[in-house]
mmCIF file of C-alpha atoms in Angstrom:
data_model
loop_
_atom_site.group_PDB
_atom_site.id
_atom_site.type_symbol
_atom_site.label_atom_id
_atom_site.label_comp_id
_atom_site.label_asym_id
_atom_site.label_seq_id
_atom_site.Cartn_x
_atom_site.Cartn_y
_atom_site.Cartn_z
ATOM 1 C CA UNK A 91 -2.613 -4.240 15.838
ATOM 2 C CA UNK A 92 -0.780 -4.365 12.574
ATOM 3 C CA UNK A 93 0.733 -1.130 11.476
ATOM 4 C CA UNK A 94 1.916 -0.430 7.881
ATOM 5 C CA UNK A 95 4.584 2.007 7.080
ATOM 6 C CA UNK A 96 6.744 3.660 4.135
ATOM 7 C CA UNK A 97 10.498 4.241 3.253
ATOM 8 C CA UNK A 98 12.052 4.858 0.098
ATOM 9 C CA UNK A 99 11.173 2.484 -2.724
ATOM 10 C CA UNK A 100 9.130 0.368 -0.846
ATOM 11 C CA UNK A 101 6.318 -0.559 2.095
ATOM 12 C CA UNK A 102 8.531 -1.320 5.152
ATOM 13 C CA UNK A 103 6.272 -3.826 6.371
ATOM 14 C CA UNK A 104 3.995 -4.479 8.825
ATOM 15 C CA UNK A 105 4.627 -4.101 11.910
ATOM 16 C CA UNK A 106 2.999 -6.459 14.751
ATOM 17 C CA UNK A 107 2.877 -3.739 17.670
ATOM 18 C CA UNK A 108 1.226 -6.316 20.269
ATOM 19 C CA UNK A 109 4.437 -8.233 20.057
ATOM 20 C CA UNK A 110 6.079 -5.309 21.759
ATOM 21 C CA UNK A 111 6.949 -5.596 25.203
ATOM 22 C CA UNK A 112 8.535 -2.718 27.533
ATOM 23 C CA UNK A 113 11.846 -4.040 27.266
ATOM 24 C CA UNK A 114 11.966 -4.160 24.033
ATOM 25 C CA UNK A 115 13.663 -0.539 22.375
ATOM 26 C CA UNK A 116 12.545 -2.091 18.643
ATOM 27 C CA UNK A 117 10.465 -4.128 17.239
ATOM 28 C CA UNK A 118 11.300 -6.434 13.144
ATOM 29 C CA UNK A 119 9.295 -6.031 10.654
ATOM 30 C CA UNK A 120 6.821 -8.924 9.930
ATOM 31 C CA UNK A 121 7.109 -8.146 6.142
ATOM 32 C CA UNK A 122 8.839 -5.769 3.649
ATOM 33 C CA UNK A 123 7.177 -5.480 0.403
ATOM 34 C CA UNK A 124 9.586 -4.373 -2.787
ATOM 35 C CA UNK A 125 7.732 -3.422 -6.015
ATOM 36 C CA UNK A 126 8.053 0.572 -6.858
ATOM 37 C CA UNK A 127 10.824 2.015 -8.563
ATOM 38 C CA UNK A 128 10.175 5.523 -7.002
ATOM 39 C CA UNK A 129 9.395 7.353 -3.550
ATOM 40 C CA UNK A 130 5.944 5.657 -2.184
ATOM 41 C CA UNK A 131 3.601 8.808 -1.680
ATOM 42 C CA UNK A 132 0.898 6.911 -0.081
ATOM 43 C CA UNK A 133 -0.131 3.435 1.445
ATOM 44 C CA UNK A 134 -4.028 2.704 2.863
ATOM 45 C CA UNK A 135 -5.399 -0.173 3.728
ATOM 46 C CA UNK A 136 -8.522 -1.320 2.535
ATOM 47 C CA UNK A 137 -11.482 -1.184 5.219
ATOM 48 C CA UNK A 138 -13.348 -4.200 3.260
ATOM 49 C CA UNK A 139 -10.865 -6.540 2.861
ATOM 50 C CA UNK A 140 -8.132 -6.701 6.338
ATOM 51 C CA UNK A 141 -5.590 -8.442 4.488
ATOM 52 C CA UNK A 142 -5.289 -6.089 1.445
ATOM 53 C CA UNK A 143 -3.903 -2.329 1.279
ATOM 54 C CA UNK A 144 -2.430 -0.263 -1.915
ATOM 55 C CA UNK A 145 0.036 2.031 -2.496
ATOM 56 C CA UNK A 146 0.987 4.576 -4.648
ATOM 57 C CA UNK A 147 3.855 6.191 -5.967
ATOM 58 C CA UNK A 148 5.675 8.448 -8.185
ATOM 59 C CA UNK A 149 6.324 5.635 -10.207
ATOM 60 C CA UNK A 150 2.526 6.432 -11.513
ATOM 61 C CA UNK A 151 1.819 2.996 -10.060
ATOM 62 C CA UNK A 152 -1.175 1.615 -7.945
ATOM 63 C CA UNK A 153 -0.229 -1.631 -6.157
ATOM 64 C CA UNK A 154 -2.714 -3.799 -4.526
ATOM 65 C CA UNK A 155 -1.337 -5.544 -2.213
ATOM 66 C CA UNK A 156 -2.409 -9.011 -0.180
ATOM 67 C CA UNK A 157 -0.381 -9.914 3.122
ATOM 68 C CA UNK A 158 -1.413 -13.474 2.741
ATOM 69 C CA UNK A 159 0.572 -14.203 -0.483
ATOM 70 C CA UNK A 160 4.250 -15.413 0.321
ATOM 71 C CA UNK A 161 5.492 -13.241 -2.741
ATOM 72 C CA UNK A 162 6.668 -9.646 -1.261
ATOM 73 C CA UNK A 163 8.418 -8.283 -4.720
ATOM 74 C CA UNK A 164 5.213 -8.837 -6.865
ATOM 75 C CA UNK A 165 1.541 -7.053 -5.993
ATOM 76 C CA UNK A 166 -1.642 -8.649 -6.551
ATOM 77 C CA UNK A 167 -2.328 -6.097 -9.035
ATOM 78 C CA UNK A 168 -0.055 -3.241 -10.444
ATOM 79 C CA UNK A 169 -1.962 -0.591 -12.329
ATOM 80 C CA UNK A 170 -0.167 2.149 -14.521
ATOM 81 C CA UNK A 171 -2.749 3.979 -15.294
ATOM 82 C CA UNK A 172 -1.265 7.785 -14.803
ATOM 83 C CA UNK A 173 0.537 10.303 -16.503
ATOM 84 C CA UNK A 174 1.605 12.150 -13.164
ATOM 85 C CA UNK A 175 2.988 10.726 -10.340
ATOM 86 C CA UNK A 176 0.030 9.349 -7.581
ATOM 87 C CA UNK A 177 0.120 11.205 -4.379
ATOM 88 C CA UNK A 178 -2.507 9.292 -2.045
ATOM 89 C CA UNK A 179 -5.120 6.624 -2.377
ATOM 90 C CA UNK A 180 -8.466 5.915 -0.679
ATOM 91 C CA UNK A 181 -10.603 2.985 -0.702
ATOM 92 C CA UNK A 182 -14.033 3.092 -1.224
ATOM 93 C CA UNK A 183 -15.683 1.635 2.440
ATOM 94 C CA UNK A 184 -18.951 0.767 0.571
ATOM 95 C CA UNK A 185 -17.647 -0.770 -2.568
ATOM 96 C CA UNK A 186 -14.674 -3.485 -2.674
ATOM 97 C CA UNK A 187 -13.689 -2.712 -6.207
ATOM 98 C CA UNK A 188 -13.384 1.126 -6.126
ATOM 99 C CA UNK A 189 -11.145 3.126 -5.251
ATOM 100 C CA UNK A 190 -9.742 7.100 -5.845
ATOM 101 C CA UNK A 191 -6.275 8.345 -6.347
ATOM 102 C CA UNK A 192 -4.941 11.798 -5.959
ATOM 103 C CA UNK A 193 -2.510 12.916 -8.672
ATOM 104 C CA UNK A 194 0.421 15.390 -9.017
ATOM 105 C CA UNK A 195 -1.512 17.714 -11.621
ATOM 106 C CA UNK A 196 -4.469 17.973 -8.596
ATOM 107 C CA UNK A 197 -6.723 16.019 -10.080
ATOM 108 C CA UNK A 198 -8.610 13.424 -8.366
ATOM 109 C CA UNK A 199 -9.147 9.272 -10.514
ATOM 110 C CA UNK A 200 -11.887 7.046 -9.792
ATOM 111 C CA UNK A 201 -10.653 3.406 -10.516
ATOM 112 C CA UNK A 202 -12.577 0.365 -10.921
ATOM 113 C CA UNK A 203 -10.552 -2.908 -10.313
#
């Protein structure tokens, strides 16, 4: 199982928990991925596509994001399209190219990619 997680400025990786083993107290990173200049609110993964997952910020950025691509500083697709900073994201299950995002003045963006 890959697990994705959040710190700071930027997604600290994946995280390859089946490489654990008992004797182990910590496990690397597989990946860090640098691209927000403000605290990442939100990260999901996208339920059609295994190798893709976004995140948002308080940057007012959605970044798409493919783990395949050897380029960890620069998103697949970087979308600036708020005015308040993005708390959370959720991708559509039924369509690949939609997705919501919950802003900071409670309102609620349906984005087509």
């Amino acid at each position: 199982a890959v697990v994705s997680t959040q710190s700071g400025h930027y997604v600290r990786g994946l995280w390859d928990v089946e490489a654990a083993t008992k004797e182990a107290r910590s496990i690397e990173a597989k990946s860090i991925f640098r691209a927000h200049t403000a605290v990442i609110e939100d990260v999901a993964w996208n339920p059609l596509h295994p190798t893709t997952f976004g995140s948002v910020a308080d940057d007012k950025k959605l970044m798409i994001w493919d783990t395949r691509e050897s380029v960890q500083t620069k998103p697949v697709h970087s979308i600036e399209a708020h005015s308040k900073e993005v708390n959370c994201l959720s991708f559509n299950p039924y369509s690949e190219y939609i997705l919501a995002t919950g802003l900071a003045d409670k309102t609620v963006d349906l984005l087509e990619l």
